[in-house]
Short mmCIF file of C-alpha atoms and ligand atoms in Angstrom, two decimals:
data_model
loop_
_atom_site.label_atom_id
_atom_site.label_comp_id
_atom_site.label_asym_id
_atom_site.label_seq_id
_atom_site.Cartn_x
_atom_site.Cartn_y
_atom_site.Cartn_z
CA MET A 289 2.78 21.77 36.65
CA ALA A 290 6.48 22.60 37.03
CA LYS A 291 8.52 21.95 33.93
CA ARG A 292 11.55 19.71 34.19
CA ASN A 293 15.00 21.15 33.55
CA TYR A 294 17.44 19.07 31.57
CA ASN A 295 21.19 18.92 31.18
CA ILE A 296 21.15 19.09 27.39
CA ALA A 297 24.88 18.51 26.86
CA GLU A 298 24.71 15.37 28.97
CA LEU A 299 21.60 14.14 27.17
CA ARG A 300 23.23 14.61 23.76
CA ALA A 301 26.24 12.63 24.90
CA LEU A 302 23.97 9.84 26.19
CA ASP A 303 22.06 9.97 22.91
CA VAL A 304 25.26 9.27 20.96
CA ALA A 305 26.36 6.62 23.45
CA HIS A 306 23.12 4.64 23.76
CA HIS A 307 20.32 5.62 21.42
CA LEU A 308 19.74 4.46 17.85
CA PRO A 309 17.08 6.80 16.42
CA ALA A 310 14.73 5.94 13.57
CA HIS A 311 15.82 6.28 9.94
CA GLN A 312 19.24 7.78 10.65
CA ASP A 313 22.88 7.44 9.69
CA TYR A 314 24.46 6.49 13.01
CA ALA A 315 27.95 7.69 12.13
CA MET A 316 26.50 11.04 11.15
CA MET A 317 24.52 11.21 14.40
CA ARG A 318 27.74 10.53 16.31
CA ASP A 319 29.67 13.11 14.30
CA ILE A 320 27.10 15.87 14.89
CA GLY A 321 27.16 15.10 18.61
CA GLY A 322 23.68 13.65 19.00
CA ALA A 323 20.11 14.71 18.33
CA ARG A 324 18.45 18.08 18.72
CA ILE A 325 16.62 17.51 22.00
CA ILE A 326 13.01 18.64 21.82
CA VAL A 327 11.93 19.41 25.36
CA GLU A 328 8.48 20.95 25.06
CA ALA A 329 5.76 22.00 22.68
CA ASP A 330 2.64 24.10 22.61
CA GLY A 331 0.07 24.67 19.89
CA CYS A 332 1.96 24.51 16.59
CA TYR A 333 5.41 25.17 18.08
CA ILE A 334 8.12 22.86 19.38
CA GLN A 335 11.06 24.02 21.47
CA ASP A 336 14.50 22.49 21.84
CA GLY A 337 16.81 22.33 24.84
CA ASP A 338 18.68 25.44 23.74
CA GLY A 339 15.45 27.43 23.87
CA VAL A 340 15.00 27.54 20.07
CA ARG A 341 11.34 27.59 19.06
CA LEU A 342 10.34 26.05 15.74
CA LEU A 343 7.03 26.22 13.90
CA ASP A 344 6.18 22.55 13.46
CA GLY A 345 5.46 22.28 9.76
CA MET A 346 5.30 18.47 10.08
CA ALA A 347 2.84 18.10 12.99
CA GLY A 348 5.45 15.91 14.67
CA LEU A 349 5.53 13.22 11.99
CA TRP A 350 2.29 13.96 10.08
CA CYS A 351 0.24 13.30 13.20
CA VAL A 352 -0.37 16.02 15.80
CA GLN A 353 -3.70 17.14 14.29
CA VAL A 354 -4.97 19.00 17.37
CA GLY A 355 -1.63 20.63 18.22
CA TYR A 356 0.47 20.27 21.35
CA GLY A 357 -0.41 20.93 24.96
CA ARG A 358 -3.99 19.64 25.07
CA GLU A 359 -4.81 19.12 28.73
CA GLU A 360 -7.99 17.26 27.86
CA LEU A 361 -5.91 14.49 26.30
CA ALA A 362 -3.64 14.27 29.32
CA ASP A 363 -6.74 14.15 31.57
CA ALA A 364 -8.30 11.40 29.46
CA ALA A 365 -5.11 9.33 29.80
CA ARG A 366 -4.85 9.98 33.53
CA GLU A 367 -8.47 9.09 34.26
CA GLN A 368 -8.29 5.89 32.23
CA MET A 369 -4.96 4.89 33.77
CA LEU A 370 -6.38 5.26 37.25
CA GLN A 371 -9.52 3.24 36.46
CA LEU A 372 -8.04 0.60 34.15
CA PRO A 373 -4.63 1.31 32.62
CA PHE A 374 -4.48 -1.84 30.56
CA TYR A 375 -6.32 -4.95 29.72
CA ASN A 376 -6.07 -7.21 26.67
CA THR A 377 -8.54 -8.42 24.07
CA PHE A 378 -7.25 -12.00 23.88
CA PHE A 379 -9.44 -13.51 26.60
CA LYS A 380 -12.93 -12.73 25.24
CA THR A 381 -12.46 -9.44 27.10
CA ALA A 382 -12.44 -5.77 26.10
CA ALA A 383 -12.39 -2.42 27.85
CA PRO A 384 -15.10 0.25 27.45
CA PRO A 385 -13.02 2.86 25.55
CA THR A 386 -11.81 0.20 23.13
CA ILE A 387 -15.36 -0.71 22.14
CA GLU A 388 -16.51 2.90 22.07
CA LEU A 389 -13.59 3.85 19.82
CA ALA A 390 -14.29 0.95 17.46
CA ALA A 391 -17.87 2.11 17.10
CA LYS A 392 -16.79 5.72 16.61
CA ILE A 393 -14.25 4.87 13.89
CA SER A 394 -16.71 2.59 12.11
CA GLY A 395 -19.14 5.51 11.96
CA LEU A 396 -16.49 7.85 10.54
CA LEU A 397 -15.51 5.27 7.91
CA GLY A 398 -19.08 4.98 6.62
CA SER A 399 -21.60 2.24 6.10
CA HIS A 400 -19.35 -0.07 4.05
CA PHE A 401 -17.34 -0.69 7.22
CA SER A 402 -18.63 -2.39 10.32
CA HIS A 403 -15.54 -3.25 12.37
CA VAL A 404 -12.12 -2.15 13.51
CA PHE A 405 -9.03 -4.16 14.54
CA PHE A 406 -6.62 -2.29 16.81
CA ASN A 407 -2.82 -2.26 16.78
CA ASN A 408 -0.11 0.12 17.99
CA SER A 409 1.62 1.57 14.93
CA GLY A 410 0.87 2.29 11.31
CA SER A 411 3.20 -0.51 10.28
CA GLU A 412 1.24 -2.99 12.37
CA ALA A 413 -2.02 -1.75 10.89
CA VAL A 414 -0.55 -2.53 7.47
CA ASP A 415 0.55 -5.98 8.64
CA THR A 416 -2.99 -6.52 9.87
CA VAL A 417 -4.69 -5.54 6.61
CA VAL A 418 -2.25 -7.70 4.63
CA ARG A 419 -2.92 -10.71 6.85
CA ILE A 420 -6.68 -10.14 6.72
CA ALA A 421 -6.62 -9.81 2.91
CA ARG A 422 -4.69 -13.04 2.42
CA TYR A 423 -6.70 -14.93 5.04
CA TYR A 424 -9.96 -13.68 3.45
CA TRP A 425 -9.03 -15.42 0.21
CA GLN A 426 -8.02 -18.58 2.06
CA ILE A 427 -11.45 -18.70 3.68
CA LYS A 428 -13.04 -18.09 0.28
CA GLY A 429 -11.24 -21.17 -1.05
CA GLN A 430 -8.83 -19.17 -3.23
CA PRO A 431 -5.55 -19.50 -1.30
CA LYS A 432 -3.47 -18.73 -4.38
CA ARG A 433 -4.62 -15.14 -4.12
CA SER A 434 -1.75 -13.79 -2.04
CA ILE A 435 -0.04 -11.10 -4.12
CA ILE A 436 -0.37 -7.53 -2.88
CA ILE A 437 0.23 -4.80 -5.45
CA GLY A 438 1.68 -1.52 -4.12
CA ARG A 439 3.51 1.36 -5.75
CA VAL A 440 6.99 2.74 -6.20
CA ASN A 441 7.64 5.24 -3.40
CA GLY A 442 4.58 4.05 -1.53
CA TYR A 443 5.32 4.01 2.21
CA HIS A 444 3.59 1.45 4.37
CA GLY A 445 5.89 1.28 7.36
CA SER A 446 9.03 -0.32 8.60
CA THR A 447 8.06 -3.82 9.71
CA ILE A 448 9.00 -6.57 7.29
CA ALA A 449 5.50 -6.63 5.76
CA GLY A 450 5.22 -2.83 5.78
CA ALA A 451 8.55 -2.41 4.06
CA SER A 452 7.64 -5.17 1.59
CA ALA A 453 4.34 -3.49 0.73
CA GLY A 454 6.07 -0.13 0.40
CA GLY A 455 8.02 0.76 -2.68
CA MET A 456 11.02 2.43 -1.06
CA LYS A 457 14.17 1.30 -2.80
CA ALA A 458 16.43 2.37 0.07
CA MET A 459 14.45 0.11 2.43
CA HIS A 460 14.45 -2.83 0.04
CA ASP A 461 18.23 -2.54 -0.20
CA GLN A 462 18.63 -3.27 3.53
CA GLY A 463 17.70 -6.20 5.73
CA GLY A 464 16.07 -8.42 3.15
CA PRO A 465 14.88 -10.83 2.01
CA PHE A 466 11.47 -9.29 2.33
CA VAL A 467 8.11 -11.02 2.25
CA PRO A 468 7.37 -12.70 -1.07
CA GLY A 469 4.28 -11.73 -3.02
CA PHE A 470 4.57 -7.95 -3.16
CA GLU A 471 4.61 -6.14 -6.48
CA HIS A 472 5.15 -2.45 -7.16
CA VAL A 473 3.86 -0.36 -10.03
CA MET A 474 4.47 3.24 -11.09
CA GLN A 475 3.44 6.11 -8.84
CA PRO A 476 0.99 8.79 -10.05
CA TYR A 477 3.73 11.43 -9.81
CA ALA A 478 2.81 13.90 -12.52
CA PHE A 479 5.64 16.36 -11.82
CA GLY A 480 8.26 13.65 -12.25
CA GLU A 481 6.69 11.21 -14.64
CA LYS A 482 4.10 12.86 -16.88
CA ARG A 483 5.30 12.98 -20.46
CA ASP A 484 5.15 16.31 -22.27
CA ASP A 485 2.92 14.84 -24.98
CA GLU A 486 0.43 13.56 -22.40
CA SER A 487 -2.53 15.34 -20.81
CA LEU A 488 -3.00 15.03 -17.06
CA ASP A 489 -6.02 12.80 -17.71
CA GLU A 490 -3.98 10.56 -19.96
CA PHE A 491 -1.24 10.38 -17.33
CA ALA A 492 -3.81 9.48 -14.63
CA ALA A 493 -5.13 6.69 -16.84
CA ARG A 494 -1.63 5.40 -17.64
CA ALA A 495 -0.68 5.33 -13.95
CA ALA A 496 -3.90 3.55 -12.96
CA ASP A 497 -3.68 1.12 -15.86
CA ALA A 498 -0.24 0.07 -14.62
CA VAL A 499 -2.13 -1.72 -11.85
CA GLU A 500 -4.29 -3.59 -14.35
CA GLN A 501 -1.25 -4.49 -16.41
CA ARG A 502 0.48 -5.96 -13.40
CA ILE A 503 -2.65 -7.89 -12.41
CA LEU A 504 -2.67 -9.44 -15.87
CA GLU A 505 1.08 -10.16 -15.76
CA VAL A 506 0.94 -12.02 -12.45
CA GLY A 507 -2.48 -13.52 -13.11
CA PRO A 508 -5.68 -12.13 -11.59
CA ASP A 509 -6.25 -15.39 -9.71
CA ASN A 510 -3.02 -14.79 -7.77
CA VAL A 511 -3.78 -11.26 -6.57
CA ALA A 512 -5.20 -10.64 -3.11
CA ALA A 513 -5.27 -6.85 -2.97
CA PHE A 514 -4.02 -3.51 -4.14
CA ILE A 515 -2.69 -1.13 -1.45
CA GLY A 516 -2.13 2.61 -1.77
CA GLU A 517 -2.04 5.84 0.20
CA PRO A 518 -4.65 8.30 -1.14
CA VAL A 519 -1.82 10.87 -1.24
CA GLN A 520 1.65 9.31 -0.96
CA GLY A 521 3.17 11.08 2.03
CA ALA A 522 6.69 9.91 2.83
CA GLY A 523 7.25 9.29 -0.89
CA GLY A 524 7.10 13.06 -1.44
CA VAL A 525 3.46 14.17 -1.09
CA ILE A 526 2.41 12.75 -4.43
CA ILE A 527 -1.10 13.99 -5.09
CA PRO A 528 -2.68 11.87 -7.83
CA PRO A 529 -4.56 13.58 -10.67
CA ALA A 530 -8.37 13.43 -10.66
CA GLY A 531 -9.56 10.23 -12.23
CA TYR A 532 -6.75 8.09 -10.85
CA TRP A 533 -8.52 6.67 -7.81
CA PRO A 534 -11.91 5.95 -9.43
CA ARG A 535 -10.05 4.09 -12.19
CA ILE A 536 -8.04 2.07 -9.64
CA GLU A 537 -11.21 1.22 -7.78
CA ALA A 538 -12.86 0.06 -11.02
CA ILE A 539 -9.82 -2.12 -11.83
CA CYS A 540 -9.95 -3.72 -8.37
CA ARG A 541 -13.64 -4.44 -8.80
CA LYS A 542 -13.17 -5.78 -12.35
CA TYR A 543 -10.75 -8.45 -11.12
CA GLY A 544 -12.46 -8.96 -7.78
CA ILE A 545 -9.37 -8.01 -5.77
CA LEU A 546 -9.50 -6.23 -2.45
CA PHE A 547 -8.85 -2.50 -2.37
CA ILE A 548 -6.80 -1.29 0.61
CA CYS A 549 -6.32 2.38 1.45
CA ASP A 550 -3.44 3.16 3.76
CA GLU A 551 -4.76 6.22 5.56
CA VAL A 552 -1.98 6.47 8.15
CA ILE A 553 -1.20 10.01 6.98
CA CYS A 554 -4.33 11.00 5.03
CA GLY A 555 -6.83 9.84 7.66
CA TYR A 556 -8.17 12.14 10.35
CA GLY A 557 -8.65 15.27 8.33
CA ARG A 558 -5.32 15.77 6.60
CA LEU A 559 -6.91 16.17 3.15
CA GLY A 560 -9.98 17.99 4.44
CA SER A 561 -12.12 14.86 4.81
CA TRP A 562 -12.09 12.32 7.62
CA PHE A 563 -10.40 9.86 5.29
CA GLY A 564 -8.61 10.38 2.00
CA PHE A 565 -10.78 7.84 0.18
CA GLN A 566 -13.80 9.99 0.98
CA HIS A 567 -12.16 12.98 -0.68
CA TYR A 568 -11.59 10.92 -3.83
CA GLY A 569 -15.08 9.38 -3.77
CA VAL A 570 -13.98 5.76 -3.68
CA THR A 571 -14.72 2.91 -1.27
CA PRO A 572 -11.95 0.55 -0.18
CA ASP A 573 -12.47 -2.76 1.61
CA LEU A 574 -9.72 -2.35 4.20
CA VAL A 575 -8.29 0.83 5.70
CA SER A 576 -5.12 1.18 7.78
CA MET A 577 -4.93 4.24 10.04
CA ALA A 578 -2.75 5.56 12.88
CA LYS A 579 -1.06 8.93 13.58
CA GLY A 580 -3.94 11.48 13.61
CA LEU A 581 -6.21 8.92 15.30
CA SER A 582 -4.68 10.00 18.62
CA SER A 583 -2.87 13.10 17.30
CA GLY A 584 0.24 11.15 18.26
CA TYR A 585 -0.38 11.66 22.00
CA LEU A 586 -0.26 7.89 22.49
CA PRO A 587 0.55 5.13 20.02
CA ILE A 588 -2.53 3.49 18.56
CA SER A 589 -3.48 2.29 15.11
CA ALA A 590 -6.40 0.51 13.56
CA ALA A 591 -7.55 -1.43 10.55
CA GLY A 592 -11.06 -0.67 9.31
CA VAL A 593 -12.70 -3.80 7.90
CA SER A 594 -15.72 -3.95 5.56
CA SER A 595 -18.79 -5.81 6.74
CA GLU A 596 -18.42 -8.30 3.87
CA ILE A 597 -14.90 -9.20 5.02
CA VAL A 598 -16.08 -9.46 8.62
CA GLU A 599 -18.83 -11.87 7.59
CA THR A 600 -16.21 -13.93 5.75
CA LEU A 601 -13.99 -14.00 8.86
CA ARG A 602 -17.03 -15.05 10.86
CA SER A 603 -17.69 -17.89 8.45
CA ALA A 604 -14.19 -19.36 8.95
CA GLY A 605 -15.21 -21.37 12.00
CA SER A 606 -11.89 -20.76 13.75
CA ASP A 607 -9.85 -18.04 15.46
CA PHE A 608 -8.15 -15.34 13.43
CA VAL A 609 -4.75 -16.00 14.95
CA HIS A 610 -3.48 -12.44 14.97
CA GLY A 611 -3.17 -9.61 17.47
CA PHE A 612 -0.92 -7.70 19.80
CA THR A 613 -0.64 -7.42 23.58
CA TYR A 614 -1.68 -3.80 23.26
CA SER A 615 -4.43 -4.25 20.64
CA GLY A 616 -7.19 -1.93 21.80
CA HIS A 617 -5.11 -0.53 24.68
CA PRO A 618 -7.71 1.19 26.92
CA THR A 619 -5.62 4.26 27.72
CA CYS A 620 -4.65 4.84 24.08
CA ALA A 621 -8.28 4.30 23.07
CA ALA A 622 -9.51 6.81 25.65
CA VAL A 623 -7.07 9.40 24.31
CA ALA A 624 -8.05 8.67 20.71
CA LEU A 625 -11.74 9.09 21.59
CA LYS A 626 -11.04 12.45 23.22
CA ASN A 627 -8.90 13.48 20.27
CA ILE A 628 -11.75 12.76 17.82
CA GLU A 629 -14.13 14.64 20.13
CA ILE A 630 -11.84 17.69 19.97
CA MET A 631 -11.56 17.42 16.19
CA GLU A 632 -15.35 17.32 15.90
CA ARG A 633 -15.95 20.13 18.40
CA GLU A 634 -13.45 22.42 16.67
CA ASP A 635 -14.63 21.35 13.23
CA LEU A 636 -11.03 20.74 12.18
CA VAL A 637 -11.86 18.63 9.16
CA ASN A 638 -14.16 21.21 7.54
CA ARG A 639 -11.80 23.99 8.55
CA THR A 640 -8.98 22.20 6.73
CA ALA A 641 -11.15 21.78 3.63
CA SER A 642 -12.60 25.27 3.49
CA VAL A 643 -10.28 27.67 5.34
CA SER A 644 -6.74 26.60 6.17
CA GLY A 645 -6.18 24.21 3.26
CA PRO A 646 -7.22 26.79 0.63
CA HIS A 647 -5.10 29.43 2.39
CA LEU A 648 -2.01 27.21 2.23
CA ALA A 649 -2.80 26.42 -1.43
CA ARG A 650 -3.02 30.15 -2.29
CA LEU A 651 0.32 30.93 -0.68
CA LEU A 652 1.98 27.96 -2.34
CA ARG A 653 0.61 29.09 -5.71
CA ASP A 654 2.41 32.40 -5.18
CA LEU A 655 5.56 30.59 -4.09
CA ALA A 656 5.53 28.65 -7.37
CA ASP A 657 6.88 31.81 -9.04
CA HIS A 658 10.13 31.46 -7.11
CA PRO A 659 13.07 30.73 -9.44
CA LEU A 660 13.94 27.53 -7.53
CA VAL A 661 10.41 26.12 -7.44
CA GLY A 662 9.42 23.64 -10.14
CA GLU A 663 6.03 22.97 -8.58
CA ALA A 664 4.27 23.77 -5.31
CA ARG A 665 1.29 21.54 -4.62
CA SER A 666 -1.02 20.85 -1.71
CA LEU A 667 -4.30 19.26 -0.77
CA GLY A 668 -5.87 20.15 2.55
CA LEU A 669 -2.95 20.58 4.93
CA ILE A 670 -0.34 18.49 3.20
CA GLY A 671 1.97 19.92 0.58
CA ALA A 672 5.27 19.81 -1.22
CA VAL A 673 7.61 22.20 -2.99
CA GLU A 674 9.81 20.79 -5.76
CA ILE A 675 13.24 22.39 -6.03
CA VAL A 676 14.75 22.62 -9.51
CA GLU A 677 17.71 24.24 -11.20
CA ASN A 678 15.70 25.10 -14.29
CA LYS A 679 11.98 25.78 -14.06
CA ALA A 680 11.31 25.34 -17.78
CA THR A 681 13.04 21.99 -18.20
CA ARG A 682 12.56 20.79 -14.59
CA ARG A 683 16.25 19.91 -14.54
CA ARG A 684 17.47 19.15 -11.03
CA PHE A 685 20.57 20.74 -9.54
CA GLY A 686 23.62 18.88 -10.81
CA GLY A 687 21.35 16.95 -13.16
CA VAL A 688 20.65 14.35 -10.47
CA GLU A 689 17.64 14.12 -8.19
CA GLY A 690 18.25 14.22 -4.45
CA ASN A 691 21.11 16.67 -4.04
CA VAL A 692 19.44 19.70 -2.56
CA GLY A 693 16.33 19.00 -0.47
CA THR A 694 18.32 18.75 2.74
CA VAL A 695 20.07 22.07 2.02
CA VAL A 696 16.76 23.93 1.93
CA ARG A 697 15.40 21.92 4.86
CA ASP A 698 18.39 22.86 7.02
CA LEU A 699 17.88 26.52 6.13
CA CYS A 700 14.19 26.24 7.06
CA ILE A 701 15.16 24.81 10.45
CA LYS A 702 17.74 27.55 10.95
CA ASN A 703 15.01 30.08 10.12
CA GLY A 704 12.53 28.58 12.61
CA LEU A 705 10.50 26.03 10.64
CA MET A 706 10.59 22.24 11.01
CA VAL A 707 9.94 20.59 7.65
CA ARG A 708 11.17 17.44 5.95
CA ALA A 709 13.16 16.89 2.77
CA VAL A 710 12.16 14.09 0.41
CA ARG A 711 14.72 13.90 -2.39
CA ASP A 712 14.54 17.43 -3.90
CA SER A 713 11.26 18.46 -2.37
CA ILE A 714 10.32 20.04 0.91
CA VAL A 715 7.21 18.46 2.36
CA MET A 716 4.88 19.90 4.95
CA SER A 717 1.98 18.66 7.03
CA PRO A 718 1.28 21.11 9.87
CA PRO A 719 -1.16 20.58 12.76
CA LEU A 720 -4.77 21.01 11.62
CA VAL A 721 -5.17 23.77 14.22
CA ILE A 722 -2.65 25.96 12.42
CA SER A 723 -3.84 29.57 12.13
CA ARG A 724 -3.79 31.73 9.00
CA SER A 725 -0.90 33.79 10.36
CA GLU A 726 1.05 30.65 11.21
CA ILE A 727 0.52 29.42 7.64
CA ASP A 728 1.81 32.83 6.48
CA SER A 729 4.92 32.26 8.63
CA LEU A 730 5.37 28.73 7.33
CA VAL A 731 5.38 29.77 3.68
CA GLY A 732 7.32 32.97 4.49
CA ILE A 733 10.15 30.98 6.06
CA LEU A 734 10.10 28.56 3.14
CA ARG A 735 10.48 31.49 0.71
CA GLN A 736 13.27 33.06 2.76
CA SER A 737 15.08 29.72 2.90
CA LEU A 738 14.76 29.21 -0.86
CA ASP A 739 16.13 32.75 -1.36
CA GLU A 740 19.10 31.94 0.85
CA ALA A 741 19.65 28.59 -0.85
CA ALA A 742 19.60 29.99 -4.38
CA PRO A 743 23.08 31.56 -4.54
CA VAL A 744 24.62 28.66 -2.62
CA LEU A 745 23.12 26.05 -4.95
CA ARG A 746 23.84 28.08 -8.11
CA GLU A 747 27.48 28.32 -7.10
CA ARG A 748 27.79 24.72 -5.97
CA TYR A 749 26.27 23.35 -9.13
CA ALA A 750 27.61 25.95 -11.57
CA GLU A 751 28.82 24.47 -14.84
CA GLY A 752 32.17 22.82 -14.18
CA ALA A 753 32.13 23.55 -10.43
C1 PLP B 982 1.06 5.70 4.86
C2 PLP B 982 1.85 5.13 5.99
N1 PLP B 982 1.64 3.87 6.34
C3 PLP B 982 2.29 3.31 7.38
C4 PLP B 982 3.19 4.04 8.12
C5 PLP B 982 3.90 3.40 9.27
O1 PLP B 982 3.45 3.94 10.45
P1 PLP B 982 4.35 3.75 11.79
O2 PLP B 982 5.58 4.55 11.60
O3 PLP B 982 3.44 4.24 12.87
O4 PLP B 982 4.62 2.29 11.92
C6 PLP B 982 3.42 5.37 7.79
C7 PLP B 982 4.37 6.19 8.57
O5 PLP B 982 4.71 7.29 8.22
C8 PLP B 982 2.75 5.94 6.68
O6 PLP B 982 2.96 7.19 6.32
#
């Protein structure tokens, strides 16, 4: 198929004139003359309109598990579009791929789960699990149970409920008031929050017990659910210490509250298991998922629902008044089914657990010796590098967190690697098809960029500068 040519200068001007991109400073976007226009991609590489190729260390936005350029996915979309591009699930109707995908996902989730509710985005999947959790307690005759407990720096999306469930201060500062009934407790961020006199186990227990404390503060009879990402992604790839999740699960069970895992990033192999909760050996009641479900080729998300909750919904005797025009969109479902088929055929989940994940972890362990690196951590194919001024004391440059991540990120991009800055860390989440030599390049560019940043940052933040 012939590739389209673009007038990049014109597109950038139109971008400034008409397009408001996600999570951006619009004055800054105007001042830099518009976005970098990404025109094509293949495998683990993206290419911009100026012909610059970048290794995609973020798999798009934590989602392109099978890499770019998969004809099978395009074929699946084309075939489904020609047979039945769209139909809804409102009218006691459903399309074949929708049902097949629901059955497939239920199987991947395991026997605790029987059903799936489809949406378009991760945020909507979170809205869905929140509504189901609260409605569940209404049906059970405990309508006071409406509080959802999340965590500081948890990210659950950008809708009003998603932003309310998330613990992102910058989001809470804009566009409120948010939905009442959301609480946030400490994050299991050992690098930032473990005390020197505490063991990792003690820290894990303290972080998990913060959930119990909050349950007791607000009253167990008022709590509907706890929600958390197995590994907090957008919050900075916060990988909880062993012991944290089993303790959280036990606390949820002790007070009879629902346990929700937001698997929008961790699901579909990112941690080396189909879902993050499986890696940690716990069993939630509701699971939100998106991104890797279709490798981002088309927008689709889902909420996995336990059979006990489904039976409760069935006992309500009325409609669950919730859903979207595109819930279970047949074309998106067909692409998601094909995507899972590719992941299974290429054994991408096991490969992440046993080959590529350990390779990334080894290289990051070596990178931890770098003078600017306070910690380099990863699990499966998600990781983060913490940038510090002083390795021993973990002091940040300028004594304040958040000054320098974007400096290193910009150098990475200049050097051919797309990664993301979260405060003073660089986070990464490459396609699951990434090869060993591409992982070598990823970490090599990161090291080179840290080397280049070091003198700049030392000078900028020199005493008295
Ligand atoms: C854990 C988690 N939940 C929810 C979302 C929201 O997903 P979306 O941007 O598709 O609405 C994200 C997005 O990054 C996420 O990481």
